[in-house]
Amino acid sequence: MLPRHSDPIAAIATAPGRGAVGIVRVSGRQLAGLAQALCGRTLRPREATYLPFRDAAGQAIDQGLALYFPGPHSYTGEDVLELQAHGGPVVLQLLLARCLEAGAAVDPATGQPFLPGLRLAQPGEFTERAFLNDKIDLAQAEAIADLIDASTEAAARSASRSLTGAFSQEIHALRDALIHLRMLVEATLDFPEEEIDFLRKADARGQLQNLEQTLAQVMGRARQGALLREGIKVVIAGQPNAGKSSLLNALAGAELAIVTPIAGTTRDKVQQTIQIEGVPVHVIDTAGLRDSDDEVERIGIARAWDAIAAADAVLFLHDLARWDAIEYRADDAAIESALAEKLPKSVPVIDVWNKVDCVPGAAAQPPAAGRAAVHLSARTGEGLDALRRILLQVAGWQSAPEGVYIARARHVQALRSVQVHLQEAAAQLDAQGPALDLLAEELRLAQNALSAITGEFSSDDLLGVIFSSFCIGK
């Protein structure tokens, strides 16, 4: 543990701005003296006490509730003091300053400061201490931030499920099974003449198979959880006046983008996040793709291509009302060629045939090989539900939210690493005359990758990145 982790810390624990209630939180060892100095009385553990908060001169700053949680039965595992006052930013700053001042003040009974070294908390430091003091594991700590940042109800419920330990329990079960297999393999290394029979009798191959099957199930749920957290970035692309801005407005249910008959109205990206069955979908409207002499429009078109290159999926919008025009088809073909050149093959392109209301009975256009397609009207809303279903399909959404826990991209990457090491372990075990030292090493690496998810095996750099994304008072 770094030296700073032993410092007592204080911070405003509620969001900036005005509110009915604001909280100042202090965490450290032996806070009883500070609580007495701040509140003028002894606080009973885990019992709210209504009292005035006074400055050093005895003048009331505010009146509110004080709660004292002696460690280890607290959020951080240390002593925690919370002062709940009215939520004005000036009041809370005065209370925070008073806490720091009282911590440095000398206790007449001991001649020492009430709480030496009390300082402002860094982002995420309260939750970091909860992790370091074994109150939560790393996946649960991340779930706290995900619960705060959740943009949909499904994401919030899934984050809550991870916070209660649903994801961690599955990781621990995998790790325990992996440790059992490792012990079995490593125990045979000292008995080279009997090792193969011993592993066969212990069904090492069956244990490894069960591990791979369980891992696949966990990976599936983790991918769904990562999708709930991260969402999918969808870019609407196509020629000017194909109805891109109208489609954005229709999907969002609001007039976000300006719609006019004038080609080139959209000059820059317009983005809105919607949700489809709880999955966040970040929809980006872009400038119409064409050759232009207008400098501003050219910049917008360049930005459109940048957005397309970073997309998880592209909606290629076609205008049915102009489909009979040879020039329009040629320009669409040029965009098609550019998409094929600039987009990775893993990024799906969905053909969207717009303005079916303008061309009643329009013949369905054949989709490109392996591509999804939908006919719709951005103006009337016809076909929008079909498009929403296709977006969920290309995103890979399969599970109902009730069965999913929140997960992050790093969790999915770690699980993929575990999968690779288990596959290498299986190859070693199936080989003629397997090298058991290599098999044991692959199992060890798989265990390390699993342990990195919950923080039992992680670097200080990783912890710094994770907790720096938290708010100050958390």
CSV table of C-alpha atoms in Angstrom, one decimal:
chain,number,residue,atom,x,y,z
A,1,MET,CA,0.0,0.0,0.0
A,2,LEU,CA,1.4,3.4,-1.0
A,3,PRO,CA,2.1,6.0,1.8
A,4,ARG,CA,-0.8,8.2,0.7
A,5,HIS,CA,-3.3,5.4,1.4
A,6,SER,CA,-2.7,5.9,5.1
A,7,ASP,CA,-3.5,9.6,5.1
A,8,PRO,CA,-6.9,10.7,6.4
A,9,ILE,CA,-9.0,12.2,3.6
A,10,ALA,CA,-12.0,14.5,3.2
A,11,ALA,CA,-14.2,15.6,0.3
A,12,ILE,CA,-17.6,16.8,-0.7
A,13,ALA,CA,-19.4,13.6,-1.6
A,14,THR,CA,-22.4,15.1,-3.5
A,15,ALA,CA,-22.5,16.5,-7.0
A,16,PRO,CA,-21.5,20.1,-7.7
A,17,GLY,CA,-24.2,22.7,-7.7
A,18,ARG,CA,-27.2,23.4,-5.6
A,19,GLY,CA,-29.4,20.8,-3.9
A,20,ALA,CA,-31.6,20.1,-0.9
A,21,VAL,CA,-28.9,18.1,0.8
A,22,GLY,CA,-25.1,18.0,0.5
A,23,ILE,CA,-22.6,15.6,2.2
A,24,VAL,CA,-19.0,16.2,3.4
A,25,ARG,CA,-17.2,12.9,4.0
A,26,VAL,CA,-14.1,12.1,6.0
A,27,SER,CA,-12.3,8.8,6.1
A,28,GLY,CA,-9.3,7.7,8.2
A,29,ARG,CA,-8.2,5.9,11.3
A,30,GLN,CA,-9.4,7.1,14.8
A,31,LEU,CA,-11.8,9.8,13.7
A,32,ALA,CA,-13.6,9.9,17.1
A,33,GLY,CA,-11.6,12.9,18.3
A,34,LEU,CA,-12.2,14.8,15.1
A,35,ALA,CA,-16.0,14.0,15.3
A,36,GLN,CA,-16.0,15.4,18.9
A,37,ALA,CA,-14.2,18.6,17.8
A,38,LEU,CA,-16.5,19.2,14.9
A,39,CYS,CA,-19.8,18.3,16.5
A,40,GLY,CA,-19.2,19.3,20.1
A,41,ARG,CA,-20.3,15.9,21.4
A,42,THR,CA,-19.6,12.2,21.2
A,43,LEU,CA,-21.5,10.6,18.3
A,44,ARG,CA,-23.1,7.2,18.7
A,45,PRO,CA,-22.0,4.8,15.9
A,46,ARG,CA,-24.3,4.5,12.9
A,47,GLU,CA,-26.9,6.8,14.5
A,48,ALA,CA,-27.9,10.1,12.9
A,49,THR,CA,-27.5,13.1,15.2
A,50,TYR,CA,-29.1,16.5,14.4
A,51,LEU,CA,-26.9,19.3,15.5
A,52,PRO,CA,-25.3,22.6,14.5
A,53,PHE,CA,-22.0,22.6,12.5
A,54,ARG,CA,-19.9,25.4,14.0
A,55,ASP,CA,-16.7,27.1,12.8
A,56,ALA,CA,-13.6,27.5,15.0
A,57,ALA,CA,-15.1,30.7,16.6
A,58,GLY,CA,-18.3,28.8,17.6
A,59,GLN,CA,-20.5,30.4,15.0
A,60,ALA,CA,-23.0,28.1,13.3
A,61,ILE,CA,-22.2,27.3,9.6
A,62,ASP,CA,-25.3,25.2,9.2
A,63,GLN,CA,-27.5,22.7,11.0
A,64,GLY,CA,-27.8,19.1,9.8
A,65,LEU,CA,-27.1,15.4,10.5
A,66,ALA,CA,-23.8,13.9,11.6
A,67,LEU,CA,-23.2,10.1,11.2
A,68,TYR,CA,-20.1,8.3,12.5
A,69,PHE,CA,-19.2,4.8,11.2
A,70,PRO,CA,-16.3,3.2,13.1
A,71,GLY,CA,-14.1,0.9,10.9
A,72,PRO,CA,-14.1,-1.7,9.7
A,73,HIS,CA,-17.9,-1.5,9.4
A,74,SER,CA,-18.0,1.4,6.9
A,75,TYR,CA,-17.8,2.1,3.2
A,76,THR,CA,-14.0,2.4,3.2
A,77,GLY,CA,-13.2,0.0,6.0
A,78,GLU,CA,-11.8,2.9,8.0
A,79,ASP,CA,-13.6,5.2,10.4
A,80,VAL,CA,-16.0,7.4,8.3
A,81,LEU,CA,-17.7,10.7,9.3
A,82,GLU,CA,-20.4,12.1,7.2
A,83,LEU,CA,-21.9,15.6,7.7
A,84,GLN,CA,-25.2,16.1,5.9
A,85,ALA,CA,-26.0,19.8,5.4
A,86,HIS,CA,-28.0,21.9,3.1
A,87,GLY,CA,-26.7,21.5,-0.4
A,88,GLY,CA,-25.4,25.0,-1.2
A,89,PRO,CA,-21.9,25.0,-2.7
A,90,VAL,CA,-20.7,27.7,-0.3
A,91,VAL,CA,-22.0,25.9,2.8
A,92,LEU,CA,-20.4,22.7,1.7
A,93,GLN,CA,-17.0,24.4,1.0
A,94,LEU,CA,-17.2,26.0,4.5
A,95,LEU,CA,-17.9,22.6,6.1
A,96,LEU,CA,-15.0,21.0,4.1
A,97,ALA,CA,-12.6,23.8,5.1
A,98,ARG,CA,-13.8,23.4,8.8
A,99,CYS,CA,-13.0,19.7,8.6
A,100,LEU,CA,-9.5,20.3,7.4
A,101,GLU,CA,-9.0,23.1,9.9
A,102,ALA,CA,-10.2,20.9,12.8
A,103,GLY,CA,-8.0,18.1,11.7
A,104,ALA,CA,-4.9,20.3,12.0
A,105,ALA,CA,-6.1,21.8,15.4
A,106,VAL,CA,-4.3,20.7,18.5
A,107,ASP,CA,-6.2,18.4,20.9
A,108,PRO,CA,-5.7,19.9,24.4
A,109,ALA,CA,-5.8,16.5,26.0
A,110,THR,CA,-2.9,15.0,24.0
A,111,GLY,CA,-1.1,18.1,22.6
A,112,GLN,CA,-1.3,16.5,19.1
A,113,PRO,CA,-3.4,17.4,16.1
A,114,PHE,CA,-6.9,15.8,16.1
A,115,LEU,CA,-6.2,14.2,12.8
A,116,PRO,CA,-2.7,14.9,11.4
A,117,GLY,CA,-2.2,14.8,7.7
A,118,LEU,CA,-5.9,15.2,6.8
A,119,ARG,CA,-6.1,16.2,3.2
A,120,LEU,CA,-8.5,16.5,0.2
A,121,ALA,CA,-9.3,13.2,-1.4
A,122,GLN,CA,-8.3,12.4,-4.9
A,123,PRO,CA,-10.8,11.2,-7.5
A,124,GLY,CA,-12.2,7.8,-6.5
A,125,GLU,CA,-10.0,7.6,-3.4
A,126,PHE,CA,-12.9,6.6,-1.0
A,127,THR,CA,-13.8,3.6,-3.3
A,128,GLU,CA,-10.1,2.8,-3.8
A,129,ARG,CA,-9.8,2.4,0.0
A,130,ALA,CA,-12.8,0.2,0.1
A,131,PHE,CA,-11.0,-2.0,-2.5
A,132,LEU,CA,-7.7,-1.9,-0.7
A,133,ASN,CA,-9.4,-2.7,2.6
A,134,ASP,CA,-11.2,-5.8,1.1
A,135,LYS,CA,-14.6,-4.3,1.4
A,136,ILE,CA,-15.2,-4.8,-2.4
A,137,ASP,CA,-13.2,-6.3,-5.2
A,138,LEU,CA,-12.1,-4.4,-8.3
A,139,ALA,CA,-15.1,-5.5,-10.5
A,140,GLN,CA,-17.5,-4.3,-7.8
A,141,ALA,CA,-15.6,-1.0,-7.5
A,142,GLU,CA,-16.0,-0.4,-11.2
A,143,ALA,CA,-19.7,-1.3,-10.9
A,144,ILE,CA,-20.1,1.6,-8.5
A,145,ALA,CA,-18.9,4.0,-11.2
A,146,ASP,CA,-21.0,2.2,-13.8
A,147,LEU,CA,-24.1,2.5,-11.6
A,148,ILE,CA,-23.5,6.3,-11.3
A,149,ASP,CA,-22.9,6.7,-15.1
A,150,ALA,CA,-25.7,4.3,-16.3
A,151,SER,CA,-27.6,5.9,-19.2
A,152,THR,CA,-30.4,3.4,-19.3
A,153,GLU,CA,-32.5,1.5,-16.7
A,154,ALA,CA,-31.2,-1.8,-17.9
A,155,ALA,CA,-27.6,-0.6,-17.5
A,156,ALA,CA,-28.4,0.6,-14.0
A,157,ARG,CA,-29.9,-2.7,-13.0
A,158,SER,CA,-27.0,-4.7,-14.4
A,159,ALA,CA,-24.5,-2.5,-12.7
A,160,SER,CA,-26.4,-3.0,-9.4
A,161,ARG,CA,-26.2,-6.8,-10.0
A,162,SER,CA,-22.4,-6.5,-10.5
A,163,LEU,CA,-22.1,-4.4,-7.4
A,164,THR,CA,-23.7,-7.1,-5.3
A,165,GLY,CA,-21.1,-9.5,-6.6
A,166,ALA,CA,-22.9,-11.5,-9.3
A,167,PHE,CA,-20.0,-11.1,-11.8
A,168,SER,CA,-17.3,-11.6,-9.2
A,169,GLN,CA,-18.9,-14.8,-8.0
A,170,GLU,CA,-18.7,-16.3,-11.5
A,171,ILE,CA,-15.1,-15.2,-11.8
A,172,HIS,CA,-14.2,-16.7,-8.4
A,173,ALA,CA,-15.9,-20.0,-9.4
A,174,LEU,CA,-13.9,-20.1,-12.6
A,175,ARG,CA,-10.7,-19.3,-10.7
A,176,ASP,CA,-11.3,-22.0,-8.1
A,177,ALA,CA,-11.8,-24.6,-10.7
A,178,LEU,CA,-8.7,-23.5,-12.5
A,179,ILE,CA,-6.6,-23.6,-9.3
A,180,HIS,CA,-7.8,-27.2,-8.7
A,181,LEU,CA,-6.7,-28.2,-12.2
A,182,ARG,CA,-3.4,-26.4,-11.7
A,183,MET,CA,-2.7,-28.2,-8.5
A,184,LEU,CA,-3.5,-31.5,-10.2
A,185,VAL,CA,-1.1,-30.8,-13.1
A,186,GLU,CA,1.8,-29.4,-10.9
A,187,ALA,CA,1.5,-32.3,-8.5
A,188,THR,CA,2.4,-34.7,-11.4
A,189,LEU,CA,5.6,-32.9,-12.4
A,190,ASP,CA,7.6,-34.7,-9.8
A,191,PHE,CA,6.4,-38.1,-11.0
A,192,PRO,CA,7.3,-38.2,-14.7
A,193,GLU,CA,6.7,-42.0,-15.1
A,194,GLU,CA,3.1,-41.8,-13.8
A,195,GLU,CA,2.0,-38.4,-14.8
A,196,ILE,CA,-0.1,-39.3,-17.9
A,197,ASP,CA,-2.0,-42.1,-16.2
A,198,PHE,CA,-2.5,-39.9,-13.1
A,199,LEU,CA,-4.0,-37.0,-15.2
A,200,ARG,CA,-6.2,-39.5,-17.2
A,201,LYS,CA,-7.6,-41.0,-14.0
A,202,ALA,CA,-8.3,-37.5,-12.6
A,203,ASP,CA,-10.1,-36.6,-15.8
A,204,ALA,CA,-7.9,-33.5,-16.4
A,205,ARG,CA,-9.3,-33.3,-19.9
A,206,GLY,CA,-12.8,-33.3,-18.7
A,207,GLN,CA,-12.1,-30.6,-16.1
A,208,LEU,CA,-10.5,-28.5,-18.8
A,209,GLN,CA,-13.5,-28.9,-21.0
A,210,ASN,CA,-15.9,-27.9,-18.3
A,211,LEU,CA,-13.7,-24.8,-17.7
A,212,GLU,CA,-13.9,-23.9,-21.3
A,213,GLN,CA,-17.7,-24.3,-21.5
A,214,THR,CA,-18.2,-22.3,-18.3
A,215,LEU,CA,-15.9,-19.6,-19.6
A,216,ALA,CA,-17.9,-19.4,-22.9
A,217,GLN,CA,-21.1,-18.8,-20.9
A,218,VAL,CA,-19.4,-16.1,-18.7
A,219,MET,CA,-18.0,-14.4,-21.8
A,220,GLY,CA,-21.4,-14.3,-23.4
A,221,ARG,CA,-22.9,-12.5,-20.4
A,222,ALA,CA,-19.9,-10.2,-20.1
A,223,ARG,CA,-20.2,-9.2,-23.8
A,224,GLN,CA,-23.9,-8.4,-23.2
A,225,GLY,CA,-23.0,-6.4,-20.1
A,226,ALA,CA,-20.2,-4.5,-21.9
A,227,LEU,CA,-22.8,-3.6,-24.6
A,228,LEU,CA,-25.2,-2.3,-21.9
A,229,ARG,CA,-22.4,-0.1,-20.6
A,230,GLU,CA,-20.7,1.1,-23.7
A,231,GLY,CA,-23.6,0.9,-26.2
A,232,ILE,CA,-23.0,0.9,-30.0
A,233,LYS,CA,-22.0,3.8,-32.2
A,234,VAL,CA,-24.1,4.1,-35.3
A,235,VAL,CA,-23.3,6.5,-38.1
A,236,ILE,CA,-25.9,7.6,-40.7
A,237,ALA,CA,-24.1,8.0,-44.1
A,238,GLY,CA,-25.3,8.8,-47.6
A,239,GLN,CA,-25.7,11.4,-50.2
A,240,PRO,CA,-27.2,14.9,-49.5
A,241,ASN,CA,-31.0,15.0,-49.1
A,242,ALA,CA,-31.3,11.2,-48.7
A,243,GLY,CA,-33.0,11.9,-45.3
A,244,LYS,CA,-30.2,11.3,-42.8
A,245,SER,CA,-31.2,14.2,-40.5
A,246,SER,CA,-34.8,13.1,-40.8
A,247,LEU,CA,-33.9,9.6,-39.7
A,248,LEU,CA,-31.9,10.9,-36.7
A,249,ASN,CA,-34.9,13.0,-35.7
A,250,ALA,CA,-37.2,10.0,-36.1
A,251,LEU,CA,-35.1,7.7,-34.1
A,252,ALA,CA,-34.6,10.3,-31.3
A,253,GLY,CA,-38.2,11.4,-31.3
A,254,ALA,CA,-37.1,15.0,-31.3
A,255,GLU,CA,-36.1,17.7,-33.8
A,256,LEU,CA,-32.4,17.6,-33.2
A,257,ALA,CA,-31.1,18.2,-36.7
A,258,ILE,CA,-32.1,20.9,-39.2
A,259,VAL,CA,-34.0,19.5,-42.1
A,260,THR,CA,-34.4,21.5,-45.4
A,261,PRO,CA,-34.7,20.6,-49.1
A,262,ILE,CA,-31.4,22.4,-49.6
A,263,ALA,CA,-28.5,19.9,-50.3
A,264,GLY,CA,-25.6,20.3,-47.8
A,265,THR,CA,-27.7,21.7,-44.9
A,266,THR,CA,-25.9,19.4,-42.4
A,267,ARG,CA,-22.3,20.7,-42.2
A,268,ASP,CA,-21.1,18.9,-39.1
A,269,LYS,CA,-21.8,15.8,-36.9
A,270,VAL,CA,-25.0,15.8,-34.9
A,271,GLN,CA,-25.1,13.1,-32.2
A,272,GLN,CA,-27.9,11.7,-30.0
A,273,THR,CA,-28.0,8.7,-27.7
A,274,ILE,CA,-31.2,6.7,-27.8
A,275,GLN,CA,-32.0,3.3,-26.1
A,276,ILE,CA,-33.4,0.2,-27.7
A,277,GLU,CA,-34.5,-2.4,-25.2
A,278,GLY,CA,-32.1,-0.8,-22.7
A,279,VAL,CA,-29.1,-0.8,-25.0
A,280,PRO,CA,-27.6,2.7,-25.5
A,281,VAL,CA,-27.3,3.5,-29.2
A,282,HIS,CA,-25.2,6.6,-30.1
A,283,VAL,CA,-26.6,7.8,-33.4
A,284,ILE,CA,-24.5,10.2,-35.4
A,285,ASP,CA,-25.9,12.2,-38.4
A,286,THR,CA,-23.2,13.4,-40.8
A,287,ALA,CA,-22.8,15.7,-43.8
A,288,GLY,CA,-23.9,14.4,-47.1
A,289,LEU,CA,-21.1,12.6,-49.0
A,290,ARG,CA,-20.4,14.2,-52.4
A,291,ASP,CA,-17.8,16.3,-54.2
A,292,SER,CA,-18.1,20.0,-53.1
A,293,ASP,CA,-16.4,23.3,-53.9
A,294,ASP,CA,-17.6,24.7,-50.5
A,295,GLU,CA,-14.7,24.7,-48.0
A,296,VAL,CA,-16.9,24.4,-45.0
A,297,GLU,CA,-18.9,21.6,-46.5
A,298,ARG,CA,-15.6,19.8,-47.4
A,299,ILE,CA,-14.5,20.0,-43.8
A,300,GLY,CA,-17.9,18.5,-42.8
A,301,ILE,CA,-17.6,15.7,-45.3
A,302,ALA,CA,-14.1,14.9,-44.0
A,303,ARG,CA,-15.5,14.7,-40.5
A,304,ALA,CA,-18.2,12.4,-41.7
A,305,TRP,CA,-15.6,10.0,-43.1
A,306,ASP,CA,-13.8,10.2,-39.7
A,307,ALA,CA,-17.0,9.3,-37.9
A,308,ILE,CA,-17.7,6.4,-40.3
A,309,ALA,CA,-14.2,5.0,-39.7
A,310,ALA,CA,-14.8,5.0,-36.0
A,311,ALA,CA,-18.3,3.5,-36.2
A,312,ASP,CA,-19.6,0.2,-34.8
A,313,ALA,CA,-22.2,0.1,-37.6
A,314,VAL,CA,-23.1,2.2,-40.6
A,315,LEU,CA,-26.5,3.0,-41.9
A,316,PHE,CA,-26.1,3.6,-45.6
A,317,LEU,CA,-29.1,5.7,-46.6
A,318,HIS,CA,-30.5,5.4,-50.1
A,319,ASP,CA,-33.2,7.7,-51.5
A,320,LEU,CA,-35.9,5.7,-53.3
A,321,ALA,CA,-37.4,8.8,-54.8
A,322,ARG,CA,-34.1,9.4,-56.8
A,323,TRP,CA,-33.2,5.8,-57.4
A,324,ASP,CA,-34.2,5.9,-61.1
A,325,ALA,CA,-31.7,8.7,-61.7
A,326,ILE,CA,-28.5,7.2,-63.3
A,327,GLU,CA,-26.3,9.9,-61.8
A,328,TYR,CA,-27.7,9.3,-58.3
A,329,ARG,CA,-27.0,5.5,-58.6
A,330,ALA,CA,-23.4,6.3,-59.8
A,331,ASP,CA,-22.8,8.5,-56.8
A,332,ASP,CA,-24.2,5.8,-54.5
A,333,ALA,CA,-21.8,3.3,-56.1
A,334,ALA,CA,-18.9,5.6,-55.5
A,335,ILE,CA,-19.8,5.8,-51.8
A,336,GLU,CA,-20.2,2.0,-51.7
A,337,SER,CA,-16.7,1.6,-53.1
A,338,ALA,CA,-15.3,4.1,-50.5
A,339,LEU,CA,-17.0,2.3,-47.6
A,340,ALA,CA,-15.6,-1.0,-48.7
A,341,GLU,CA,-12.1,0.6,-48.9
A,342,LYS,CA,-12.2,2.5,-45.6
A,343,LEU,CA,-14.3,0.3,-43.3
A,344,PRO,CA,-12.9,-2.8,-41.6
A,345,LYS,CA,-14.8,-5.9,-42.7
A,346,SER,CA,-16.0,-6.4,-39.1
A,347,VAL,CA,-18.1,-3.2,-39.2
A,348,PRO,CA,-21.6,-4.0,-40.5
A,349,VAL,CA,-23.2,-1.8,-43.1
A,350,ILE,CA,-27.0,-1.7,-43.2
A,351,ASP,CA,-28.7,-0.6,-46.4
A,352,VAL,CA,-31.6,1.7,-45.5
A,353,TRP,CA,-34.0,2.5,-48.3
A,354,ASN,CA,-35.7,5.7,-47.3
A,355,LYS,CA,-38.9,7.5,-48.5
A,356,VAL,CA,-41.1,4.5,-49.1
A,357,ASP,CA,-44.0,7.0,-48.5
A,358,CYS,CA,-42.9,8.9,-51.6
A,359,VAL,CA,-42.7,5.8,-53.8
A,360,PRO,CA,-45.7,3.6,-53.0
A,361,GLY,CA,-45.1,0.0,-53.9
A,362,ALA,CA,-41.4,0.5,-54.6
A,363,ALA,CA,-39.6,-2.7,-55.4
A,364,ALA,CA,-37.4,-4.1,-52.7
A,365,GLN,CA,-33.8,-3.5,-53.7
A,366,PRO,CA,-31.5,-6.6,-53.3
A,367,PRO,CA,-29.1,-6.1,-50.4
A,368,ALA,CA,-25.4,-6.6,-50.9
A,369,ALA,CA,-24.1,-10.0,-50.0
A,370,GLY,CA,-24.3,-10.7,-46.3
A,371,ARG,CA,-25.8,-7.3,-45.5
A,372,ALA,CA,-29.0,-6.4,-43.7
A,373,ALA,CA,-31.5,-4.1,-45.4
A,374,VAL,CA,-34.7,-2.3,-44.4
A,375,HIS,CA,-37.3,-0.1,-46.2
A,376,LEU,CA,-38.6,2.8,-44.2
A,377,SER,CA,-40.0,6.3,-44.2
A,378,ALA,CA,-38.2,8.7,-41.8
A,379,ARG,CA,-41.1,11.1,-42.2
A,380,THR,CA,-43.9,8.7,-41.3
A,381,GLY,CA,-42.0,6.3,-39.1
A,382,GLU,CA,-42.9,3.2,-41.2
A,383,GLY,CA,-40.1,0.6,-40.9
A,384,LEU,CA,-38.4,2.2,-37.9
A,385,ASP,CA,-39.2,-0.8,-35.6
A,386,ALA,CA,-37.6,-3.1,-38.1
A,387,LEU,CA,-34.5,-0.9,-38.2
A,388,ARG,CA,-34.3,-1.0,-34.4
A,389,ARG,CA,-34.4,-4.8,-34.4
A,390,ILE,CA,-31.6,-4.9,-37.0
A,391,LEU,CA,-29.5,-2.6,-34.9
A,392,LEU,CA,-29.8,-4.9,-31.9
A,393,GLN,CA,-29.0,-7.8,-34.1
A,394,VAL,CA,-25.8,-6.4,-35.5
A,395,ALA,CA,-24.8,-5.2,-32.0
A,396,GLY,CA,-25.0,-8.8,-30.8
A,397,TRP,CA,-27.7,-8.2,-28.2
A,398,GLN,CA,-29.2,-11.5,-27.2
A,399,SER,CA,-30.0,-11.7,-23.5
A,400,ALA,CA,-32.8,-10.2,-21.4
A,401,PRO,CA,-31.4,-7.4,-19.1
A,402,GLU,CA,-32.5,-9.4,-16.0
A,403,GLY,CA,-29.9,-12.0,-16.7
A,404,VAL,CA,-26.9,-9.7,-17.4
A,405,TYR,CA,-24.4,-8.1,-15.2
A,406,ILE,CA,-22.5,-4.9,-16.2
A,407,ALA,CA,-19.0,-5.5,-17.6
A,408,ARG,CA,-16.3,-3.4,-19.2
A,409,ALA,CA,-14.1,-3.8,-22.3
A,410,ARG,CA,-11.1,-4.8,-20.1
A,411,HIS,CA,-13.2,-7.6,-18.5
A,412,VAL,CA,-14.0,-9.0,-22.0
A,413,GLN,CA,-10.4,-8.7,-23.1
A,414,ALA,CA,-9.2,-10.5,-19.9
A,415,LEU,CA,-11.7,-13.3,-20.5
A,416,ARG,CA,-10.5,-13.6,-24.1
A,417,SER,CA,-7.0,-13.9,-22.8
A,418,VAL,CA,-8.2,-16.7,-20.5
A,419,GLN,CA,-9.8,-18.4,-23.4
A,420,VAL,CA,-6.6,-18.3,-25.4
A,421,HIS,CA,-4.5,-19.8,-22.6
A,422,LEU,CA,-7.1,-22.5,-22.0
A,423,GLN,CA,-7.0,-23.4,-25.7
A,424,GLU,CA,-3.2,-23.6,-25.5
A,425,ALA,CA,-3.5,-25.8,-22.4
A,426,ALA,CA,-5.9,-28.1,-24.2
A,427,ALA,CA,-3.5,-28.4,-27.2
A,428,GLN,CA,-0.7,-29.3,-24.8
A,429,LEU,CA,-2.8,-31.9,-23.0
A,430,ASP,CA,-3.9,-33.5,-26.3
A,431,ALA,CA,-0.4,-33.6,-27.7
A,432,GLN,CA,1.5,-36.8,-28.0
A,433,GLY,CA,3.7,-36.8,-25.0
A,434,PRO,CA,2.4,-33.5,-23.5
A,435,ALA,CA,4.9,-31.0,-22.0
A,436,LEU,CA,3.3,-30.7,-18.5
A,437,ASP,CA,5.5,-27.7,-17.5
A,438,LEU,CA,4.1,-25.8,-20.5
A,439,LEU,CA,0.5,-26.9,-19.6
A,440,ALA,CA,1.0,-25.7,-16.0
A,441,GLU,CA,2.3,-22.3,-17.3
A,442,GLU,CA,-0.7,-21.8,-19.6
A,443,LEU,CA,-3.0,-22.5,-16.6
A,444,ARG,CA,-1.1,-20.1,-14.5
A,445,LEU,CA,-1.4,-17.4,-17.1
A,446,ALA,CA,-5.1,-18.1,-17.4
A,447,GLN,CA,-5.5,-17.7,-13.6
A,448,ASN,CA,-3.6,-14.4,-13.6
A,449,ALA,CA,-5.9,-13.0,-16.4
A,450,LEU,CA,-9.0,-14.0,-14.3
A,451,SER,CA,-7.5,-12.5,-11.1
A,452,ALA,CA,-6.9,-9.2,-12.9
A,453,ILE,CA,-10.7,-8.8,-13.3
A,454,THR,CA,-11.3,-8.8,-9.6
A,455,GLY,CA,-8.0,-7.1,-8.7
A,456,GLU,CA,-6.3,-10.0,-7.0
A,457,PHE,CA,-3.6,-9.6,-9.6
A,458,SER,CA,-3.3,-6.1,-11.0
A,459,SER,CA,-0.7,-3.3,-11.4
A,460,ASP,CA,-0.8,0.1,-9.6
A,461,ASP,CA,-1.0,1.7,-13.1
A,462,LEU,CA,-4.3,-0.2,-13.8
A,463,LEU,CA,-5.7,0.9,-10.4
A,464,GLY,CA,-4.7,4.5,-11.1
A,465,VAL,CA,-6.6,4.5,-14.4
A,466,ILE,CA,-9.7,3.0,-13.0
A,467,PHE,CA,-10.1,5.1,-9.9
A,468,SER,CA,-9.1,8.4,-11.6
A,469,SER,CA,-12.4,8.2,-13.5
A,470,PHE,CA,-14.5,8.5,-10.4
A,471,CYS,CA,-15.8,11.7,-8.9
A,472,ILE,CA,-13.9,13.3,-6.0
A,473,GLY,CA,-16.3,12.3,-3.2
A,474,LYS,CA,-16.5,8.7,-4.3
